Amino acid sequence: MNLTHDFTVPSGLDATWAAFNHLELVAACFPGATLSSVDGHDFAGTLRIKLGSTTLTYTGTGFYAERHLGGRHTVIQATGTDQRGNGTVTAKITMSFTATREETTEVHLGADVTFTGRPTQLAPGVIEDAADRLVAQFVDDVSARFRDGLGAKALEVDANPDTAGPLGTSAAASSKTYTYIPPTPASQTDYDVFVKTAPVVAKRLGPPLLGGLALLWLVRKIRRR
């Protein structure tokens, strides 16, 4: 399912870009979202959403797949699993930022979302209505925070070497771009497999093996006599 939304926030382009690239500054504005960790491009958390009469809580992870400072464009990929086993969700979210008049920024948000499980039984309109409602609430909340100084805080965080985002200061060279490929789990060696399976094998086969050795010893001892 493809969803698109356009909205405007009361903040300049650099400040808006900085805020949206520090997920810990804006995640709380999204209804039902709880961010549990942020590590560079990667993040983890939960999302509680209501689709029609069904409430789902997804636990998952995501990452910023692309960040284009020159084009003010980001791509986020995320996956989640419902805590009650009602399916999964995967999403690819793109955001583009354009400066407008009077120190405001227009944001174009596009999302390619795929559900499995219970949500697939719902009509597309139900999911679209829920998405419209969530984005509207998000825009209201994040706009209020920008009016209260979120943009200035984001620029301050971005300018600090200890807290700067992966692209550094948001007002840096306009050609700066970053594409991120998350690391894949290292393949296991034969030794790794042995270390993990040896205790299990010993627990299961140890008693009968020892019993067999004891019986063999007893038979040999009787024959010698």
Short mmCIF file of C-alpha atoms in Angstrom, two decimals:
data_model
loop_
_atom_site.label_atom_id
_atom_site.label_comp_id
_atom_site.label_asym_id
_atom_site.label_seq_id
_atom_site.Cartn_x
_atom_site.Cartn_y
_atom_site.Cartn_z
CA MET A 1 0.00 0.00 0.00
CA ASN A 2 1.32 3.43 -0.97
CA LEU A 3 0.50 6.42 1.22
CA THR A 4 1.44 10.05 0.59
CA HIS A 5 1.11 13.18 2.68
CA ASP A 6 2.23 16.78 2.25
CA PHE A 7 2.42 19.22 5.14
CA THR A 8 4.18 22.38 6.24
CA VAL A 9 5.99 23.02 9.53
CA PRO A 10 6.82 26.44 11.01
CA SER A 11 10.60 26.11 10.81
CA GLY A 12 13.42 26.91 8.40
CA LEU A 13 14.89 24.27 6.12
CA ASP A 14 18.13 23.65 8.03
CA ALA A 15 16.39 23.35 11.39
CA THR A 16 13.67 21.07 10.00
CA TRP A 17 16.25 18.86 8.29
CA ALA A 18 18.28 18.61 11.50
CA ALA A 19 15.24 17.70 13.60
CA PHE A 20 13.96 14.98 11.27
CA ASN A 21 17.44 13.44 11.12
CA HIS A 22 17.49 13.13 14.91
CA LEU A 23 14.66 10.70 15.42
CA GLU A 24 14.89 11.01 19.19
CA LEU A 25 13.71 14.64 18.84
CA VAL A 26 10.56 13.96 16.80
CA ALA A 27 9.49 10.34 17.46
CA ALA A 28 7.46 11.32 20.52
CA CYS A 29 5.29 13.53 18.28
CA PHE A 30 3.96 10.49 16.43
CA PRO A 31 0.91 9.02 18.22
CA GLY A 32 1.55 5.58 19.68
CA ALA A 33 5.29 5.56 18.91
CA THR A 34 7.90 4.80 21.56
CA LEU A 35 11.58 4.96 20.69
CA SER A 36 13.71 2.55 22.73
CA SER A 37 17.14 3.14 21.17
CA VAL A 38 19.00 5.12 18.52
CA ASP A 39 22.48 4.16 17.34
CA GLY A 40 23.74 6.14 14.36
CA HIS A 41 21.53 5.18 11.44
CA ASP A 42 19.73 2.41 13.37
CA PHE A 43 16.82 2.64 15.77
CA ALA A 44 14.37 0.39 17.61
CA GLY A 45 11.02 0.88 19.28
CA THR A 46 7.31 0.10 19.35
CA LEU A 47 4.27 1.46 17.54
CA ARG A 48 0.71 1.10 18.79
CA ILE A 49 -1.91 1.82 16.15
CA LYS A 50 -5.65 1.36 15.80
CA LEU A 51 -6.94 0.09 12.47
CA GLY A 52 -10.70 0.13 12.52
CA SER A 53 -11.71 -1.74 15.65
CA THR A 54 -8.36 -3.55 15.87
CA THR A 55 -5.49 -2.25 18.00
CA LEU A 56 -2.03 -3.57 17.14
CA THR A 57 1.29 -3.06 18.90
CA TYR A 58 4.36 -3.62 16.73
CA THR A 59 7.86 -4.08 18.08
CA GLY A 60 10.62 -3.61 15.55
CA THR A 61 13.71 -1.96 14.19
CA GLY A 62 14.60 0.39 11.39
CA PHE A 63 17.35 2.45 9.84
CA TYR A 64 17.97 5.51 7.69
CA ALA A 65 18.85 3.87 4.38
CA GLU A 66 19.66 7.14 2.61
CA ARG A 67 20.33 10.72 3.64
CA HIS A 68 20.86 13.30 0.89
CA LEU A 69 21.82 16.65 2.34
CA GLY A 70 21.97 18.40 -1.04
CA GLY A 71 18.50 17.29 -2.07
CA ARG A 72 17.15 17.33 1.49
CA HIS A 73 15.85 13.80 1.07
CA THR A 74 15.82 10.79 3.41
CA VAL A 75 14.77 7.17 3.10
CA ILE A 76 13.85 5.11 6.16
CA GLN A 77 13.20 1.37 6.21
CA ALA A 78 11.53 -0.36 9.15
CA THR A 79 10.05 -3.72 10.09
CA GLY A 80 7.89 -4.76 13.02
CA THR A 81 6.10 -7.76 14.49
CA ASP A 82 2.80 -7.56 16.36
CA GLN A 83 3.26 -8.52 20.00
CA ARG A 84 0.15 -10.75 19.94
CA GLY A 85 1.14 -12.58 16.79
CA ASN A 86 -1.32 -10.81 14.50
CA GLY A 87 1.16 -10.30 11.69
CA THR A 88 4.02 -8.09 10.62
CA VAL A 89 4.54 -4.75 8.95
CA THR A 90 7.32 -3.46 6.71
CA ALA A 91 7.63 0.13 5.58
CA LYS A 92 9.82 2.21 3.31
CA ILE A 93 9.35 5.88 4.12
CA THR A 94 10.71 8.73 2.02
CA MET A 95 10.76 12.35 3.10
CA SER A 96 11.70 15.40 1.04
CA PHE A 97 12.08 18.90 2.48
CA THR A 98 11.62 22.17 0.56
CA ALA A 99 12.04 25.70 1.89
CA THR A 100 9.02 27.97 1.51
CA ARG A 101 8.38 31.60 2.35
CA GLU A 102 8.40 33.03 5.86
CA GLU A 103 10.77 30.47 7.36
CA THR A 104 8.56 27.44 6.86
CA THR A 105 9.37 24.08 5.30
CA GLU A 106 7.18 21.88 3.16
CA VAL A 107 7.54 18.16 3.80
CA HIS A 108 6.54 15.50 1.31
CA LEU A 109 6.12 12.10 2.95
CA GLY A 110 5.64 8.87 1.02
CA ALA A 111 5.28 5.43 2.54
CA ASP A 112 5.24 2.01 0.92
CA VAL A 113 3.70 -0.22 3.61
CA THR A 114 3.12 -3.97 3.57
CA PHE A 115 1.07 -5.80 6.21
CA THR A 116 0.68 -9.50 6.92
CA GLY A 117 -1.86 -11.10 9.20
CA ARG A 118 -5.02 -9.44 10.50
CA PRO A 119 -4.63 -6.02 8.78
CA THR A 120 -4.84 -7.72 5.38
CA GLN A 121 -8.50 -8.48 6.15
CA LEU A 122 -9.29 -4.77 6.37
CA ALA A 123 -10.41 -2.57 3.50
CA PRO A 124 -7.65 -0.24 2.18
CA GLY A 125 -9.78 2.75 3.15
CA VAL A 126 -9.59 1.76 6.83
CA ILE A 127 -5.78 1.86 6.76
CA GLU A 128 -5.75 5.11 4.77
CA ASP A 129 -8.09 6.78 7.26
CA ALA A 130 -5.91 5.65 10.16
CA ALA A 131 -2.78 6.96 8.41
CA ASP A 132 -4.42 10.33 7.69
CA ARG A 133 -5.43 10.66 11.33
CA LEU A 134 -1.99 9.75 12.65
CA VAL A 135 -0.16 12.12 10.30
CA ALA A 136 -2.55 14.98 11.15
CA GLN A 137 -1.88 14.48 14.87
CA PHE A 138 1.86 14.25 14.21
CA VAL A 139 1.88 17.51 12.24
CA ASP A 140 -0.02 19.33 14.99
CA ASP A 141 2.36 18.08 17.69
CA VAL A 142 5.64 18.59 15.82
CA SER A 143 4.54 22.05 14.64
CA ALA A 144 3.84 23.06 18.24
CA ARG A 145 7.28 21.83 19.25
CA PHE A 146 8.94 23.77 16.44
CA ARG A 147 7.19 26.91 17.67
CA ASP A 148 8.57 26.15 21.13
CA GLY A 149 12.16 25.94 19.87
CA LEU A 150 12.62 22.41 18.52
CA GLY A 151 14.47 23.70 15.45
CA ALA A 152 17.03 25.62 17.46
CA LYS A 153 17.58 22.60 19.71
CA ALA A 154 18.06 20.33 16.69
CA LEU A 155 20.67 22.66 15.18
CA GLU A 156 22.46 22.81 18.51
CA VAL A 157 22.51 19.03 18.76
CA ASP A 158 23.69 18.72 15.16
CA ALA A 159 26.52 21.22 15.66
CA ASN A 160 27.92 19.37 18.68
CA PRO A 161 30.56 16.81 17.61
CA ASP A 162 29.42 14.49 20.40
CA THR A 163 25.77 14.45 19.32
CA ALA A 164 25.89 15.34 15.61
CA GLY A 165 24.00 13.16 13.16
CA PRO A 166 25.82 10.96 10.62
CA LEU A 167 25.93 13.84 8.13
CA GLY A 168 27.36 16.30 10.65
CA THR A 169 26.19 19.89 10.79
CA SER A 170 23.02 20.28 8.75
CA ALA A 171 24.26 23.45 7.02
CA ALA A 172 27.42 21.75 5.72
CA ALA A 173 28.38 21.30 2.06
CA SER A 174 25.20 20.77 0.04
CA SER A 175 26.66 17.86 -1.92
CA LYS A 176 27.06 15.62 1.10
CA THR A 177 25.25 12.30 0.76
CA TYR A 178 25.20 9.08 2.73
CA THR A 179 23.82 5.68 1.78
CA TYR A 180 23.72 3.10 4.55
CA ILE A 181 23.67 -0.67 4.26
CA PRO A 182 23.04 -2.33 7.63
CA PRO A 183 25.49 -5.08 8.55
CA THR A 184 24.33 -8.65 8.09
CA PRO A 185 24.96 -11.25 10.81
CA ALA A 186 28.32 -12.97 10.33
CA SER A 187 28.11 -16.51 9.03
CA GLN A 188 28.81 -19.18 11.63
CA THR A 189 31.96 -21.25 11.44
CA ASP A 190 32.04 -24.97 12.20
CA TYR A 191 33.64 -24.12 15.53
CA ASP A 192 30.80 -21.70 16.40
CA VAL A 193 28.25 -24.41 15.64
CA PHE A 194 30.18 -26.93 17.74
CA VAL A 195 30.42 -24.57 20.73
CA LYS A 196 26.66 -23.92 20.62
CA THR A 197 25.56 -27.52 20.06
CA ALA A 198 28.07 -29.46 22.17
CA PRO A 199 26.33 -28.84 25.53
CA VAL A 200 22.99 -29.92 24.09
CA VAL A 201 24.45 -33.05 22.53
CA ALA A 202 26.31 -33.92 25.73
CA LYS A 203 23.15 -33.49 27.80
CA ARG A 204 21.11 -35.73 25.54
CA LEU A 205 23.68 -38.41 24.70
CA GLY A 206 25.87 -38.29 27.80
CA PRO A 207 23.84 -40.60 30.10
CA PRO A 208 23.26 -43.40 27.56
CA LEU A 209 26.87 -43.18 26.38
CA LEU A 210 28.21 -43.47 29.92
CA GLY A 211 25.82 -46.33 30.58
CA GLY A 212 27.06 -48.16 27.50
CA LEU A 213 30.69 -47.70 28.51
CA ALA A 214 29.94 -48.96 32.01
CA LEU A 215 28.21 -52.06 30.59
CA LEU A 216 31.12 -52.72 28.23
CA TRP A 217 33.59 -52.45 31.12
CA LEU A 218 31.50 -54.87 33.20
CA VAL A 219 31.31 -57.45 30.35
CA ARG A 220 35.06 -57.32 29.78
CA LYS A 221 35.71 -57.73 33.48
CA ILE A 222 33.44 -60.82 33.67
CA ARG A 223 35.14 -62.40 30.64
CA ARG A 224 38.57 -61.96 32.20
CA ARG A 225 37.41 -63.86 35.26
#
